[in-house]
Short mmCIF file of N, CA and C in Angstrom, two decimals:
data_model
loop_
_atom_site.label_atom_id
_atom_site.label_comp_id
_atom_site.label_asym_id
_atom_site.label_seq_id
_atom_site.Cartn_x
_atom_site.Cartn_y
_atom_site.Cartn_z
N UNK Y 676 122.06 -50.12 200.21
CA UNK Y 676 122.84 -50.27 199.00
C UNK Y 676 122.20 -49.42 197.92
N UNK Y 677 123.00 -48.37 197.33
CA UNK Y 677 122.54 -48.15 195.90
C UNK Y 677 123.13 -48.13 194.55
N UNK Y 678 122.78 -48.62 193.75
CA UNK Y 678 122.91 -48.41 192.59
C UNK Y 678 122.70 -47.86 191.57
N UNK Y 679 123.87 -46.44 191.14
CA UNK Y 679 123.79 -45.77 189.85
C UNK Y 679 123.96 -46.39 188.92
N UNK Y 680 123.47 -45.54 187.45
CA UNK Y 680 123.41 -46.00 186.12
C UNK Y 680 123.62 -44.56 185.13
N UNK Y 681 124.57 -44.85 184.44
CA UNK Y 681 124.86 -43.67 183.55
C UNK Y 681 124.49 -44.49 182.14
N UNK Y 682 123.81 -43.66 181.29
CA UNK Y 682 123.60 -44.47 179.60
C UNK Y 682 124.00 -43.14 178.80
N UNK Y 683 125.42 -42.80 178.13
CA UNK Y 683 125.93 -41.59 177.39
C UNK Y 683 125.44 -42.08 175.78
N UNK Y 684 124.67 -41.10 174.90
CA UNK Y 684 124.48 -41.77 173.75
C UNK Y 684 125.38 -40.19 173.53
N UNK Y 685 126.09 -40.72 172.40
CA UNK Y 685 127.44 -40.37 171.95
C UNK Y 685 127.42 -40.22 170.25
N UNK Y 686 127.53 -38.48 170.00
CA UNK Y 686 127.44 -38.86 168.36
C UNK Y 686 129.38 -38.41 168.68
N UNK Y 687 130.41 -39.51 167.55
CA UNK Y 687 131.40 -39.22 167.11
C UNK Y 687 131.58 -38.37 165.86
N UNK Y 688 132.85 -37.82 166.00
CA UNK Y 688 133.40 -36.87 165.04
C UNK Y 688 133.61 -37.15 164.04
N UNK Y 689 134.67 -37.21 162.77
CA UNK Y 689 134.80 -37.17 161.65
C UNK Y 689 135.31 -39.22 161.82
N UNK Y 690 134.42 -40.08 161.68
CA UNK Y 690 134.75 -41.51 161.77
C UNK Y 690 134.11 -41.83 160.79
N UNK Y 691 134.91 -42.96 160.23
CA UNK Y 691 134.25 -43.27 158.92
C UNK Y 691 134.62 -45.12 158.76
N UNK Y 692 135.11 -45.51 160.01
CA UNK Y 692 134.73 -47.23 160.01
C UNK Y 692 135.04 -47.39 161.24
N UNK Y 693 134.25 -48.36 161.72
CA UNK Y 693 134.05 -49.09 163.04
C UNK Y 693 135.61 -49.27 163.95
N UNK Y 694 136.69 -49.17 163.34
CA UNK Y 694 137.83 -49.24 163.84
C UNK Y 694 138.09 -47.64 164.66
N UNK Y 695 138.26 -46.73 163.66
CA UNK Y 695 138.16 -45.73 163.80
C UNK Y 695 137.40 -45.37 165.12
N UNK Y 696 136.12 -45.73 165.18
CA UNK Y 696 135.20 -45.61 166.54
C UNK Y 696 135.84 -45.94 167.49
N UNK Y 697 136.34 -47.68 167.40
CA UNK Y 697 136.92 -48.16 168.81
C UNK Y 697 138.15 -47.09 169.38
N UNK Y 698 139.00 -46.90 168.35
CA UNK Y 698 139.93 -45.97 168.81
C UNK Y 698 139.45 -44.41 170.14
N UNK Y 699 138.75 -44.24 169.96
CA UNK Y 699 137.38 -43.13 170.26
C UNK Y 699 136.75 -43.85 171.71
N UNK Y 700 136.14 -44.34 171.72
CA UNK Y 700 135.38 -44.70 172.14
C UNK Y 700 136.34 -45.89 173.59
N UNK Y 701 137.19 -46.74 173.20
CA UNK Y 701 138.22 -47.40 174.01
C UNK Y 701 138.90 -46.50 175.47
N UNK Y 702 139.29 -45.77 174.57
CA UNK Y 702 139.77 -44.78 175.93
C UNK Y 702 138.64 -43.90 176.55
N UNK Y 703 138.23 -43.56 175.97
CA UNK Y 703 136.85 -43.42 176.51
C UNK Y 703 136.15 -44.28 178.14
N UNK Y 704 136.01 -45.17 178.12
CA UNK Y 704 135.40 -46.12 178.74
C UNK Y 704 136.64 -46.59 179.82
N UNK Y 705 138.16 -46.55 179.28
CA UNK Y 705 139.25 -46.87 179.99
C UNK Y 705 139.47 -45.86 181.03
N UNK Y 706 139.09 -44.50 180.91
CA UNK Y 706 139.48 -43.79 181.38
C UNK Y 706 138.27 -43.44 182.99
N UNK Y 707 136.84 -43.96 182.63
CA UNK Y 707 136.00 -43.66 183.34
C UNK Y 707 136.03 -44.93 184.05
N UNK Y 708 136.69 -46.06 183.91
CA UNK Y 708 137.16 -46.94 184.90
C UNK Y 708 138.32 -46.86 185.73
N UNK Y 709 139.35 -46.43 184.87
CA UNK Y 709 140.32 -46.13 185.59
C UNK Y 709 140.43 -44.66 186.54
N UNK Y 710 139.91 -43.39 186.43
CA UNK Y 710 139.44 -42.21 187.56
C UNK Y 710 138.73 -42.45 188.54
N UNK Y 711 137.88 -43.35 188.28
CA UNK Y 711 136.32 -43.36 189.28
C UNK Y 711 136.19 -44.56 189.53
N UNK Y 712 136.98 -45.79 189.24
CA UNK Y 712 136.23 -46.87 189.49
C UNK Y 712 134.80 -47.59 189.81
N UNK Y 713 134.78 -47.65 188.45
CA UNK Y 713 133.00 -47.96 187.72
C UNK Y 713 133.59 -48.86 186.83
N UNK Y 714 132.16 -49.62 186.50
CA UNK Y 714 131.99 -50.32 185.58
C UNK Y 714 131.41 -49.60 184.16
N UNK Y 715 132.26 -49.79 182.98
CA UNK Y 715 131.72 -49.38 181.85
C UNK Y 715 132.19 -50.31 181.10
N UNK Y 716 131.47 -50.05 179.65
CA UNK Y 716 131.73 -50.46 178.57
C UNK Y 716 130.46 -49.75 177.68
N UNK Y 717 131.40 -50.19 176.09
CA UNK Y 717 130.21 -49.60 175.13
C UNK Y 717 128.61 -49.90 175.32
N UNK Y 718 127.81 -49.92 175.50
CA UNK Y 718 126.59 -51.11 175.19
C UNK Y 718 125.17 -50.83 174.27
N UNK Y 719 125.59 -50.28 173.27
CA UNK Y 719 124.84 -49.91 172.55
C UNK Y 719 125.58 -49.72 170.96
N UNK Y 720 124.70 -49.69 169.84
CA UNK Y 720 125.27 -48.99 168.48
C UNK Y 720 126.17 -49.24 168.21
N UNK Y 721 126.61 -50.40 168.27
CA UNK Y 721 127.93 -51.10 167.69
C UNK Y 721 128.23 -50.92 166.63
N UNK Y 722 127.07 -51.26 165.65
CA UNK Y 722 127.15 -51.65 164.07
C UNK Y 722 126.78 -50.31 163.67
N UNK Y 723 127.16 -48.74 164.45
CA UNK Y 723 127.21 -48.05 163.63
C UNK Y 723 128.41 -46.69 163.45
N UNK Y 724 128.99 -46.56 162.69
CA UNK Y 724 130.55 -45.54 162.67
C UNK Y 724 129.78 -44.20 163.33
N UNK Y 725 129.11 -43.47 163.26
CA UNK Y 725 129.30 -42.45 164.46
C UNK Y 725 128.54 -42.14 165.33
N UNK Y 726 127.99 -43.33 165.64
CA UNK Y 726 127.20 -43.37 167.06
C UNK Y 726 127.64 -44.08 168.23
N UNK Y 727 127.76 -44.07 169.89
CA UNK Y 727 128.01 -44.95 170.33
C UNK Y 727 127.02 -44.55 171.35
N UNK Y 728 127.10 -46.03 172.43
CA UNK Y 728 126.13 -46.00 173.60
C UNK Y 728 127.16 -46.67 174.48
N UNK Y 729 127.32 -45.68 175.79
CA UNK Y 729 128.32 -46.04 176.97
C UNK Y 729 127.92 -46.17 178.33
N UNK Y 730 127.75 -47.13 178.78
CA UNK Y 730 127.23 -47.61 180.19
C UNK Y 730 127.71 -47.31 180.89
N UNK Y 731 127.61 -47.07 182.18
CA UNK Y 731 128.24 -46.90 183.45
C UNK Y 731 127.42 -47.22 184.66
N UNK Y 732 128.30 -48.45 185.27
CA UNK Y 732 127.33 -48.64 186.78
C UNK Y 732 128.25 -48.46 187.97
N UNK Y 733 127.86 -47.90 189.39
CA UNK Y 733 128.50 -47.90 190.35
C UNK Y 733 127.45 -48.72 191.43
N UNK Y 734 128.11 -48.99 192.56
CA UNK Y 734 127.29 -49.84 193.47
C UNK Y 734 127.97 -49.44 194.73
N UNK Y 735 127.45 -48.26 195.95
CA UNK Y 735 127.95 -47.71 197.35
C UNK Y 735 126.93 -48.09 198.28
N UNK Y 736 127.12 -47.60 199.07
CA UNK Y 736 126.10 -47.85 200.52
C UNK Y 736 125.77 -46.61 200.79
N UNK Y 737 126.49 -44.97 199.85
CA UNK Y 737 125.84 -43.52 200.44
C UNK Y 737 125.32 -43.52 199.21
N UNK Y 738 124.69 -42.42 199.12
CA UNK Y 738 123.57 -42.56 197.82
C UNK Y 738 124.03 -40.87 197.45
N UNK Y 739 124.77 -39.96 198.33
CA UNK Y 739 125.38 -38.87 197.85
C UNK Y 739 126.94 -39.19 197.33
N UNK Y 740 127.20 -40.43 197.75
CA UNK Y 740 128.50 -40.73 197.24
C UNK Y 740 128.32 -41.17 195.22
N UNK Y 741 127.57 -41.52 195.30
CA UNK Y 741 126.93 -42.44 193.86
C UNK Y 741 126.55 -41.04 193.20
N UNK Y 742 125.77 -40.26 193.51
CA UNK Y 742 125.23 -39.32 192.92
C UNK Y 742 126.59 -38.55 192.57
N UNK Y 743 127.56 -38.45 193.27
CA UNK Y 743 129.02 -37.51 192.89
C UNK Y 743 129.81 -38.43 191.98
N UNK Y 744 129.86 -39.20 192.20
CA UNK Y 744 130.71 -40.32 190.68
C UNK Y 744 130.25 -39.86 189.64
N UNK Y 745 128.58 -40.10 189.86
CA UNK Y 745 128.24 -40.19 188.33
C UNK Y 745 128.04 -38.99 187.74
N UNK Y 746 128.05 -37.40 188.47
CA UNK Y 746 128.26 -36.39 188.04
C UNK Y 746 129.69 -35.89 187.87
N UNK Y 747 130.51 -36.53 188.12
CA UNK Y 747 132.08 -36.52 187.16
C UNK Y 747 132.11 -37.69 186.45
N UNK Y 748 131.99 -38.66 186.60
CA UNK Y 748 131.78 -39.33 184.85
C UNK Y 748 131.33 -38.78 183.76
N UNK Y 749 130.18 -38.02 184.00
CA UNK Y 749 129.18 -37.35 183.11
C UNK Y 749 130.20 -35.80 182.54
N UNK Y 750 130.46 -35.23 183.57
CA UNK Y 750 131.53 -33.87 183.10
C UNK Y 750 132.26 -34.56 182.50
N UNK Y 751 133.48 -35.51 182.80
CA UNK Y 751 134.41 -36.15 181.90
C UNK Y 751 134.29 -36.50 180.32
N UNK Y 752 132.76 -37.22 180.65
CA UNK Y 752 132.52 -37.40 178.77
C UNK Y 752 132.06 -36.26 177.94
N UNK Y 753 131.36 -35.29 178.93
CA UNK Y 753 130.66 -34.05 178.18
C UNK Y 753 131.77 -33.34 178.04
N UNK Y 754 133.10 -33.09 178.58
CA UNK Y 754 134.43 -32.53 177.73
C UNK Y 754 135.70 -33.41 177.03
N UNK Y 755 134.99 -34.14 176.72
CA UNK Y 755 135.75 -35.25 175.31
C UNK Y 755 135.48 -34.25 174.04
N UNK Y 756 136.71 -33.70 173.76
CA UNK Y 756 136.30 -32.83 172.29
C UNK Y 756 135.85 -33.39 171.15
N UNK Y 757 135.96 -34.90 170.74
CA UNK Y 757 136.23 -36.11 170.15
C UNK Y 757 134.89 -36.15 170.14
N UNK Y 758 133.92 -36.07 170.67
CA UNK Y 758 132.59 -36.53 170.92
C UNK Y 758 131.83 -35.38 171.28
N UNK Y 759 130.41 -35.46 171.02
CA UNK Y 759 129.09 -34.66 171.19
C UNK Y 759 127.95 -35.26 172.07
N UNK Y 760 127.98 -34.83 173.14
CA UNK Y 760 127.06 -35.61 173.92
C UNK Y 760 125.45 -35.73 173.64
N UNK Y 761 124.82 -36.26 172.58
CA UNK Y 761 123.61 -36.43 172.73
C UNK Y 761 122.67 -36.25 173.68
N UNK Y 762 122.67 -37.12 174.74
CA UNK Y 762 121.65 -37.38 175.79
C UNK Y 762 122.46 -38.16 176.91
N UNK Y 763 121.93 -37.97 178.14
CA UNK Y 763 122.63 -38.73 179.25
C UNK Y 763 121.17 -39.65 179.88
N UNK Y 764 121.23 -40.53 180.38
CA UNK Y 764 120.03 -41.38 181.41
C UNK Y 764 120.59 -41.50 182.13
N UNK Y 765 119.96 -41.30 183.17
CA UNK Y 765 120.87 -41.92 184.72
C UNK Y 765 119.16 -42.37 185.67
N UNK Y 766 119.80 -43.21 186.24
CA UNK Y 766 119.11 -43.66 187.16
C UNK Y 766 119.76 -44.22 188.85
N UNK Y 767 119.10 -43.90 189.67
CA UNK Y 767 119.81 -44.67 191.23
C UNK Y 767 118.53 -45.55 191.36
N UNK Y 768 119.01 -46.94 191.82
CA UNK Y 768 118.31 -47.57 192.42
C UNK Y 768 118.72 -48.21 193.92
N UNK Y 769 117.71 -48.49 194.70
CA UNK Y 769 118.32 -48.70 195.93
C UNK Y 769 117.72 -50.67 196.24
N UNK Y 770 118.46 -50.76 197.21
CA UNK Y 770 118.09 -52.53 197.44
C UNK Y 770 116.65 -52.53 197.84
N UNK Y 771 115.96 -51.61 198.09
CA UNK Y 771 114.39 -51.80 198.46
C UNK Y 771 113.75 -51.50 197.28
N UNK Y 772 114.26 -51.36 196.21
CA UNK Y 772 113.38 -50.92 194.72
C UNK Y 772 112.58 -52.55 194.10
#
């Protein structure tokens, strides 16, 4: 069994209240569940208008299968024009870790 981990820290564009973000940021996260079937959501920097932090976990039994999700999740958010990709973390862990 392994398990990837994507952590996107995310500076947003011209946002100027927390609504504004979700708008941004919603489809965002909808969209990398609905292509790839993963788990996401925001999980970070809530309480702030143009920052966000976006999770992503997958869970396979190939460990080249996991490694290819999470390198099109990662292209997908790094061409969101809407957004500036800061930094990416990723990690695989496997059931013997």
């Amino acid at each position: 069994m392994y398990v990837g981990t994507l952590s996107f820290d995310l500076l947003l564009g011209d946002v100027h209240s927390l609504k504004e973000k979700r708008s941004l940021v919603r489809p965002i996260v909808a969209e990398l569940q609905r292509k790839f079937s993963v788990s996401a959501a925001e999980v970070g920097d809530q309480d702030l208008h143009r920052r966000a932090r976006v999770g992503v976990a997958l869970v396979a039994g190939d460990a080249g299968f996991v490694s290819d999700v999470l390198d099109r999740c990662e292209r997908l958010v790094a061409a969101r024009p809407e957004v500036e990709l800061l930094s990416v973390r990723r990690r695989l862990h496997t059931d013997e870790d």
